[in-house]
Amino acid sequence: MQQKDRKQMYRQQTMSYFINAALEIIEEEGIDSLSIRKTAEKAGYNSATLYHYFSDFEELRIFSAMKYLDQYAKDLPAYLEPVTRPLERYLKIWECFCLHSFSHPDIFWLLFFKHADTNWDFSYYFHAYYDIFPESWSEDAANYKNMLSSANFSEREFLSLTDSLNKENIFLPESDIHNLATMNIMLYRGMLETLREDSEYLSIEEATATTVSFIRRALTSYNIDLD
Amino acid sequence: MQQKDRKQMYRQQTMSYFINAALEIIEEEGIDSLSIRKTAEKAGYNSATLYHYFSDFEELRIFSAMKYLDQYAKDLPAYLEPVTRPLERYLKIWECFCLHSFSHPDIFWLLFFKHADTNWDFSYYFHAYYDIFPESWSEDAANYKNMLSSANFSEREFLSLTDSLNKENIFLPESDIHNLATMNIMLYRGMLETLREDSEYLSIEEATATTVSFIRRALTSYNIDLD
């Protein structure tokens, strides 16, 4: 048993070396420049060894991308702290998510949209990431991390919206909440993809303010009063 | 002069052979399978000859994609014919555009979004296409074709929306019209990109109905009455 734990610990430590090497490359050259060869070299291993720890290049990319999601999850509690009204908190979550994801649109696209058509197990990578980097896990962020790990993007948006409306005693039929959640995701995704193609389109702050204002409008179109 | 005309005609005819060959490949295998080699082979030329007529592969792809835009432009007048109210016509234009573009999301993405960050001259390709295929030009569609060739996607949406509101004597500040146009484009683009990644997400008809219903909601959020 202890033997197995030590083996597992060694494995996770080695994975962390590769992921940290990959993150350095992403920071310096962007995620499009990442490669197995460069990552292995920077970590001091050869490419064949890397494949003992990651099933393919995409898995290395996804583990590396998780770091950016972790930064968002860490940032969120302080961001929400001064806000009490549930729907304003809901909008603040979007604001914080926009700020983080619009800073790294390709990375968040990879995590949330690239694999939408396959049944890939986001929560597996999510939990495995915190097994590899347990020091990253904080109780403070645990709430939001649970939310983040629980389901796919549109399910998460639906749950977050439903929860906020319930807390405000606003009744909307489930189909309306579903449509509103979808509308908000389309608005977000439209902006994310625009920034992926054209990083000069708007500043991160402008793109965030614009997207949140559109989501506000979507809410008002369902007669949800935000004043 | 006549010599030059004949030379030009010969050039355009040869271009049309290449474009038609490319279109056959797109129809059979999809735009991702298109290649210079396959296109030249199907047209009965070699690859080097193709490069005398197209500056690069992307130019061949864009000329081929124009055919799908032409089909939309041809379809639009009959689609609008029974509708008189300006804002309903505006929504019908979106509906027709969604139906066509969601049937070929990669092709419309290529035409409208891929080159958004470069100052590429859409109207050059637009007019060159109808020089190569003059039989495709019809007076009936000329109105919409002028609109299509006039500007970039967001400018076109802004003009189309402004025109419809004016005709209905609805006054909105220019900044509101600009924001509403941007919101509608984000909604459309969010759906287009979702379908590019996951063709099973919704049927073409469902995706169209959903997008148009979101655009309706965006209008109502600006107190534009559609009943």
Coordinates of C-alpha atoms in Angstrom, one line a residue:
Chain A
M1 CA 0.0 0.0 0.0
Q2 CA 2.7 2.4 1.0
Q3 CA 4.7 1.2 -2.0
K4 CA 1.7 2.1 -4.2
D5 CA 1.3 5.5 -2.6
R6 CA 5.0 6.3 -3.2
K7 CA 4.7 5.2 -6.8
Q8 CA 1.6 7.4 -7.2
M9 CA 3.3 10.3 -5.5
Y10 CA 6.3 10.0 -7.8
R11 CA 4.1 9.8 -10.8
Q12 CA 2.2 12.9 -9.9
Q13 CA 5.4 14.8 -9.1
T14 CA 6.8 13.9 -12.5
M15 CA 3.5 15.1 -14.1
S16 CA 3.9 18.4 -12.3
Y17 CA 7.3 18.9 -13.8
F18 CA 6.0 18.4 -17.3
I19 CA 2.9 20.7 -16.6
N20 CA 5.1 23.4 -15.1
A21 CA 7.5 23.2 -18.1
A22 CA 4.5 23.4 -20.4
L23 CA 3.1 26.4 -18.5
E24 CA 6.5 28.2 -18.9
I25 CA 6.3 27.7 -22.7
I26 CA 2.7 28.9 -22.8
E27 CA 3.6 32.0 -20.8
E28 CA 6.6 32.8 -23.1
E29 CA 5.3 31.8 -26.5
G30 CA 1.5 31.1 -26.2
I31 CA -0.4 27.8 -26.2
D32 CA -0.1 27.4 -30.0
S33 CA 3.7 27.1 -29.7
L34 CA 3.5 24.3 -27.1
S35 CA 4.9 20.9 -28.3
I36 CA 5.7 17.6 -26.7
R37 CA 9.4 18.0 -27.7
K38 CA 9.8 21.5 -26.2
T39 CA 8.0 20.5 -23.0
A40 CA 10.0 17.3 -22.5
E41 CA 13.2 19.2 -23.2
K42 CA 12.4 22.0 -20.7
A43 CA 11.5 19.4 -18.1
G44 CA 14.7 17.5 -18.7
Y45 CA 13.2 14.4 -20.1
N46 CA 12.8 13.0 -23.5
S47 CA 9.5 12.9 -25.4
A48 CA 9.1 9.1 -25.0
T49 CA 9.1 9.6 -21.2
L50 CA 6.4 12.2 -21.4
Y51 CA 4.1 9.7 -23.1
H52 CA 4.4 7.5 -20.0
Y53 CA 2.6 10.2 -18.1
F54 CA 0.2 11.7 -20.6
S55 CA -1.9 9.7 -23.0
D56 CA -1.4 12.3 -25.7
F57 CA -0.5 15.9 -26.4
E58 CA -4.1 17.1 -25.8
E59 CA -4.0 15.7 -22.3
L60 CA -0.9 17.7 -21.5
R61 CA -2.5 20.8 -23.0
I62 CA -5.7 20.3 -20.9
F63 CA -3.7 19.8 -17.6
S64 CA -1.8 23.0 -18.4
A65 CA -4.9 24.9 -19.2
M66 CA -6.4 23.9 -15.8
K67 CA -3.9 26.2 -14.1
Y68 CA -5.7 29.2 -15.7
L69 CA -9.0 27.9 -14.4
D70 CA -7.5 27.5 -11.0
Q71 CA -6.4 31.2 -11.1
Y72 CA -10.0 32.2 -11.9
A73 CA -11.4 30.0 -9.0
K74 CA -8.8 31.6 -6.6
D75 CA -9.7 35.1 -7.8
L76 CA -13.5 34.6 -7.5
P77 CA -14.2 34.6 -3.8
A78 CA -12.6 38.0 -3.2
Y79 CA -14.3 39.3 -6.3
L80 CA -17.7 38.3 -4.9
E81 CA -17.1 39.2 -1.3
P82 CA -18.6 42.8 -1.4
V83 CA -21.7 41.7 -3.4
T84 CA -24.7 40.4 -1.6
R85 CA -27.6 40.4 -4.1
P86 CA -27.9 37.0 -5.7
L87 CA -28.4 38.3 -9.3
E88 CA -25.6 40.8 -8.9
R89 CA -23.3 38.0 -7.7
Y90 CA -24.4 36.0 -10.7
L91 CA -23.3 38.9 -13.0
K92 CA -20.1 39.3 -11.0
I93 CA -19.2 35.6 -11.6
W94 CA -19.7 36.3 -15.3
E95 CA -17.5 39.4 -15.0
C96 CA -14.7 37.6 -13.3
F97 CA -14.9 34.7 -15.7
C98 CA -14.8 37.1 -18.7
L99 CA -11.8 38.9 -17.3
H100 CA -9.9 35.7 -16.9
S101 CA -11.0 33.9 -20.1
F102 CA -10.7 37.0 -22.4
S103 CA -7.0 37.3 -21.1
H104 CA -6.4 33.7 -22.5
P105 CA -9.2 33.0 -25.0
D106 CA -7.5 30.0 -26.6
I107 CA -7.0 28.3 -23.3
F108 CA -10.6 28.7 -22.1
W109 CA -11.9 27.7 -25.5
L110 CA -9.8 24.5 -25.2
L111 CA -11.2 23.8 -21.8
F112 CA -14.9 24.6 -22.4
F113 CA -15.7 24.4 -26.1
K114 CA -13.2 22.4 -28.0
H115 CA -14.3 19.1 -26.7
A116 CA -18.0 19.8 -26.4
D117 CA -19.0 17.2 -29.0
T118 CA -17.1 14.4 -27.3
N119 CA -18.1 13.0 -23.9
W120 CA -14.8 14.0 -22.4
D121 CA -14.7 13.9 -18.6
F122 CA -13.9 17.4 -17.6
S123 CA -14.3 16.6 -13.9
Y124 CA -11.6 13.8 -14.2
Y125 CA -9.0 16.4 -15.3
F126 CA -10.3 18.9 -12.8
H127 CA -9.8 16.5 -9.8
A128 CA -6.6 15.0 -11.2
Y129 CA -5.1 18.5 -11.5
Y130 CA -5.7 19.1 -7.8
D131 CA -4.2 15.7 -7.0
I132 CA -1.1 16.7 -8.8
F133 CA -1.1 20.2 -7.3
P134 CA -2.7 19.7 -3.9
E135 CA -1.2 22.9 -2.6
S136 CA -3.4 24.8 -5.1
W137 CA -6.6 23.5 -3.4
S138 CA -8.0 26.0 -0.8
E139 CA -11.2 25.6 1.2
D140 CA -11.9 29.2 0.4
A141 CA -12.3 28.4 -3.3
A142 CA -13.8 24.9 -2.7
N143 CA -17.3 26.1 -3.2
Y144 CA -16.7 27.5 -6.6
K145 CA -14.5 24.6 -7.5
N146 CA -17.3 22.2 -6.7
M147 CA -19.5 24.2 -9.0
L148 CA -16.8 24.2 -11.7
S149 CA -16.2 20.5 -11.6
S150 CA -19.8 19.5 -11.5
A151 CA -21.0 19.6 -15.0
N152 CA -20.6 21.0 -18.5
F153 CA -20.6 24.7 -19.3
S154 CA -24.3 25.0 -20.2
E155 CA -25.4 22.9 -17.3
R156 CA -23.3 25.0 -15.0
E157 CA -24.8 28.2 -16.4
F158 CA -28.3 26.8 -16.0
L159 CA -27.7 25.8 -12.3
S160 CA -26.0 29.2 -11.5
L161 CA -28.9 31.1 -13.0
T162 CA -31.6 28.9 -11.4
D163 CA -29.9 29.3 -8.0
S164 CA -29.8 33.1 -8.3
L165 CA -33.4 33.4 -9.4
N166 CA -34.6 31.1 -6.6
K167 CA -32.7 33.1 -4.0
E168 CA -34.5 36.3 -5.3
N169 CA -37.8 34.5 -5.4
I170 CA -38.1 35.1 -9.1
F171 CA -40.2 32.5 -10.8
L172 CA -39.4 31.6 -14.4
P173 CA -40.5 28.4 -16.2
E174 CA -37.6 25.9 -16.5
S175 CA -37.7 26.3 -20.3
D176 CA -37.2 30.0 -20.0
I177 CA -34.3 29.6 -17.7
H178 CA -32.8 27.1 -20.2
N179 CA -33.2 29.5 -23.1
L180 CA -31.8 32.5 -21.1
A181 CA -28.8 30.4 -20.1
T182 CA -28.2 29.4 -23.7
M183 CA -28.6 33.0 -24.8
N184 CA -26.0 34.1 -22.3
I185 CA -23.6 31.4 -23.4
M186 CA -24.0 32.4 -27.0
L187 CA -23.2 36.0 -26.1
Y188 CA -20.1 35.0 -24.2
R189 CA -19.0 32.6 -26.9
G190 CA -19.5 35.1 -29.6
M191 CA -17.2 37.5 -27.8
L192 CA -14.6 34.8 -26.9
E193 CA -14.4 33.6 -30.5
T194 CA -14.1 37.2 -31.8
L195 CA -11.2 37.8 -29.4
R196 CA -9.5 34.5 -30.4
E197 CA -9.6 35.6 -34.1
D198 CA -8.9 39.3 -33.5
S199 CA -7.1 40.1 -30.2
E200 CA -7.3 43.9 -31.0
Y201 CA -11.1 43.9 -31.3
L202 CA -11.6 45.3 -27.8
S203 CA -9.5 45.5 -24.7
I204 CA -10.1 42.7 -22.1
E205 CA -11.9 45.2 -19.9
E206 CA -14.0 46.6 -22.7
A207 CA -14.9 43.1 -23.9
T208 CA -15.9 42.1 -20.4
A209 CA -18.0 45.2 -19.8
T210 CA -19.7 44.7 -23.2
T211 CA -20.4 41.0 -22.6
V212 CA -21.8 41.6 -19.1
S213 CA -24.0 44.5 -20.4
F214 CA -25.4 42.1 -23.0
I215 CA -26.1 39.4 -20.4
R216 CA -27.9 42.2 -18.3
R217 CA -30.0 42.9 -21.4
A218 CA -30.8 39.3 -21.9
L219 CA -32.1 39.2 -18.3
T220 CA -34.2 42.3 -18.8
S221 CA -35.7 40.7 -21.9
Y222 CA -37.2 38.1 -19.5
N223 CA -38.5 40.9 -17.3
I224 CA -35.9 40.3 -14.6
D225 CA -35.6 43.5 -12.8
L226 CA -32.0 44.4 -12.0
D227 CA -32.4 47.9 -10.5
Chain B
M1 CA -8.2 46.4 -76.4
Q2 CA -10.1 43.5 -77.9
Q3 CA -7.0 41.4 -77.4
K4 CA -6.9 42.4 -73.7
D5 CA -10.6 41.5 -73.3
R6 CA -10.1 38.1 -74.9
K7 CA -7.2 37.5 -72.6
Q8 CA -9.2 38.6 -69.6
M9 CA -12.1 36.4 -70.7
Y10 CA -9.9 33.4 -71.1
R11 CA -8.4 34.1 -67.6
Q12 CA -11.8 34.3 -66.0
Q13 CA -13.0 31.2 -67.8
T14 CA -10.0 29.2 -66.5
M15 CA -10.6 30.5 -63.0
S16 CA -14.2 29.3 -63.3
Y17 CA -13.0 25.8 -64.1
F18 CA -10.8 25.7 -61.0
I19 CA -13.6 27.1 -58.8
N20 CA -16.1 24.6 -60.1
A21 CA -13.7 21.8 -59.5
A22 CA -13.1 23.1 -56.0
L23 CA -16.9 23.3 -55.4
E24 CA -17.3 19.7 -56.5
I25 CA -14.7 18.6 -53.9
I26 CA -16.3 20.8 -51.2
E27 CA -19.7 19.2 -52.0
E28 CA -18.3 15.7 -51.9
E29 CA -15.8 15.9 -49.1
G30 CA -16.3 19.2 -47.2
I31 CA -14.1 22.4 -47.4
D32 CA -11.5 20.9 -45.0
S33 CA -10.6 18.3 -47.6
L34 CA -10.0 20.9 -50.3
S35 CA -6.5 21.1 -51.6
I36 CA -4.6 22.7 -54.5
R37 CA -3.5 19.4 -55.8
K38 CA -7.0 17.8 -55.8
T39 CA -8.5 20.9 -57.4
A40 CA -6.0 21.2 -60.2
E41 CA -6.3 17.5 -60.9
K42 CA -10.1 17.6 -61.1
A43 CA -9.9 20.7 -63.4
G44 CA -7.4 18.9 -65.6
Y45 CA -4.4 21.2 -64.9
N46 CA -1.4 20.9 -62.7
S47 CA -0.9 22.7 -59.4
A48 CA 1.6 25.2 -60.9
T49 CA -0.9 26.4 -63.4
L50 CA -3.5 27.0 -60.6
Y51 CA -1.0 29.4 -59.0
H52 CA -1.1 31.6 -62.2
Y53 CA -4.8 32.2 -61.4
F54 CA -5.0 32.4 -57.6
S55 CA -2.4 34.0 -55.5
D56 CA -2.7 31.3 -52.8
F57 CA -4.9 28.5 -51.6
E58 CA -6.9 30.8 -49.4
E59 CA -8.0 32.8 -52.5
L60 CA -9.3 29.7 -54.1
R61 CA -11.2 28.8 -50.9
I62 CA -12.7 32.3 -50.7
F63 CA -13.8 32.3 -54.4
S64 CA -15.4 28.9 -53.9
A65 CA -17.1 30.0 -50.7
M66 CA -18.7 33.0 -52.6
K67 CA -20.9 30.5 -54.4
Y68 CA -22.7 29.8 -51.1
L69 CA -23.2 33.4 -50.4
D70 CA -24.6 33.8 -53.9
Q71 CA -27.1 31.0 -53.1
Y72 CA -28.2 33.0 -50.1
A73 CA -28.5 36.2 -52.1
K74 CA -30.6 34.4 -54.7
D75 CA -32.9 32.8 -52.1
L76 CA -33.5 36.0 -50.1
P77 CA -35.9 38.0 -52.4
A78 CA -38.5 35.3 -52.5
Y79 CA -38.0 34.7 -48.8
L80 CA -38.8 38.4 -48.1
E81 CA -41.5 38.8 -50.6
P82 CA -44.5 38.1 -48.4
V83 CA -43.3 40.2 -45.5
T84 CA -43.9 43.9 -45.4
R85 CA -43.2 45.2 -41.9
P86 CA -39.6 46.5 -41.9
L87 CA -38.5 44.9 -38.6
E88 CA -40.1 41.6 -39.6
R89 CA -38.2 41.8 -42.9
Y90 CA -35.0 42.5 -40.8
L91 CA -35.7 39.3 -38.8
K92 CA -36.4 37.4 -42.0
I93 CA -33.1 38.4 -43.4
W94 CA -31.4 37.0 -40.3
E95 CA -33.6 33.8 -40.6
C96 CA -32.6 33.2 -44.2
F97 CA -28.9 34.0 -43.5
C98 CA -29.0 31.5 -40.5
L99 CA -30.5 28.8 -42.6
H100 CA -27.9 29.1 -45.3
S101 CA -24.9 29.7 -43.0
F102 CA -25.8 27.0 -40.5
S103 CA -25.9 24.6 -43.4
H104 CA -22.3 25.4 -44.1
P105 CA -20.9 26.9 -41.0
D106 CA -17.2 26.6 -41.9
I107 CA -17.7 28.3 -45.2
F108 CA -19.6 31.3 -43.8
W109 CA -17.0 31.5 -41.0
L110 CA -14.3 31.7 -43.6
L111 CA -16.1 34.5 -45.5
F112 CA -17.2 36.6 -42.6
F113 CA -15.0 36.0 -39.5
K114 CA -11.7 34.3 -40.4
H115 CA -10.2 37.4 -41.9
A116 CA -11.8 40.0 -39.7
D117 CA -8.5 41.1 -38.2
T118 CA -6.8 41.8 -41.5
N119 CA -8.0 44.5 -43.8
W120 CA -8.9 42.1 -46.6
D121 CA -11.1 43.4 -49.3
F122 CA -14.3 41.4 -49.2
S123 CA -15.9 43.5 -51.9
Y124 CA -13.0 42.8 -54.3
Y125 CA -13.7 39.1 -54.1
F126 CA -17.4 39.7 -54.2
H127 CA -17.2 41.6 -57.5
A128 CA -14.5 39.4 -59.0
Y129 CA -16.8 36.4 -58.3
Y130 CA -19.6 37.9 -60.4
D131 CA -17.1 38.9 -63.1
I132 CA -16.1 35.2 -63.3
F133 CA -19.7 34.0 -63.1
P134 CA -21.7 36.8 -64.7
E135 CA -24.7 34.5 -65.4
S136 CA -25.1 34.3 -61.6
W137 CA -25.8 38.0 -61.3
S138 CA -29.6 38.8 -61.4
E139 CA -31.2 42.2 -61.1
D140 CA -33.6 40.7 -58.7
A141 CA -30.9 40.0 -56.2
A142 CA -28.9 43.1 -57.0
N143 CA -30.3 45.0 -54.1
Y144 CA -29.2 42.5 -51.5
K145 CA -25.9 42.0 -53.3
N146 CA -25.1 45.7 -53.1
M147 CA -25.8 45.5 -49.4
L148 CA -23.7 42.4 -49.1
S149 CA -20.8 43.9 -50.9
S150 CA -20.8 47.2 -49.2
A151 CA -19.0 46.7 -45.9
N152 CA -18.0 44.4 -43.2
F153 CA -20.3 42.2 -41.2
S154 CA -20.9 44.5 -38.3
E155 CA -21.3 47.6 -40.5
R156 CA -23.8 45.7 -42.6
E157 CA -25.8 44.7 -39.5
F158 CA -25.7 48.2 -38.2
L159 CA -27.0 49.6 -41.5
S160 CA -29.7 47.0 -41.9
L161 CA -30.9 47.6 -38.4
T162 CA -30.8 51.4 -38.7
D163 CA -32.7 51.2 -42.0
S164 CA -35.5 49.1 -40.5
L165 CA -35.8 51.3 -37.4
N166 CA -36.0 54.4 -39.5
K167 CA -38.7 52.9 -41.7
E168 CA -40.7 52.2 -38.6
N169 CA -40.1 55.7 -37.1
I170 CA -38.4 54.1 -34.1
F171 CA -35.8 56.4 -32.6
L172 CA -32.8 54.9 -30.9
P173 CA -29.5 56.7 -30.2
E174 CA -26.7 55.6 -32.6
S175 CA -24.8 54.1 -29.7
D176 CA -27.7 51.9 -28.8
I177 CA -28.1 50.7 -32.4
H178 CA -24.4 50.0 -32.5
N179 CA -24.7 48.0 -29.2
L180 CA -27.8 46.1 -30.4
A181 CA -26.1 45.3 -33.7
T182 CA -23.1 44.0 -31.8
M183 CA -25.2 41.9 -29.5
N184 CA -27.0 40.3 -32.4
I185 CA -23.7 39.5 -34.1
M186 CA -22.4 37.9 -30.9
L187 CA -25.6 35.8 -30.6
Y188 CA -25.3 34.7 -34.2
R189 CA -21.5 34.0 -33.9
G190 CA -22.0 32.0 -30.7
M191 CA -24.4 29.7 -32.5
L192 CA -22.3 29.5 -35.7
E193 CA -19.2 28.5 -33.7
T194 CA -21.1 26.0 -31.6
L195 CA -22.3 24.3 -34.8
R196 CA -18.8 24.4 -36.3
E197 CA -17.5 22.4 -33.3
D198 CA -20.6 20.2 -32.8
S199 CA -22.7 19.7 -35.8
E200 CA -25.1 17.6 -33.7
Y201 CA -25.9 20.4 -31.3
L202 CA -29.1 21.4 -33.0
S203 CA -30.7 20.9 -36.4
I204 CA -30.3 23.7 -38.9
E205 CA -33.9 24.7 -38.4
E206 CA -33.7 24.6 -34.6
A207 CA -30.5 26.5 -34.5
T208 CA -32.1 29.1 -36.8
A209 CA -35.3 29.4 -34.8
T210 CA -33.2 29.7 -31.6
T211 CA -30.9 32.4 -32.9
V212 CA -33.8 34.5 -34.3
S213 CA -35.7 34.2 -31.0
F214 CA -32.6 35.5 -29.2
I215 CA -32.3 38.4 -31.7
R216 CA -36.0 39.2 -31.0
R217 CA -35.3 39.2 -27.3
A218 CA -32.3 41.6 -27.9
L219 CA -34.7 43.9 -29.7
T220 CA -37.3 43.8 -26.9
S221 CA -34.5 44.6 -24.4
Y222 CA -34.3 47.9 -26.2
N223 CA -38.0 48.3 -25.9
I224 CA -38.5 47.7 -29.6
D225 CA -42.1 46.4 -29.9
L226 CA -42.4 43.5 -32.3
D227 CA -46.1 42.7 -31.8

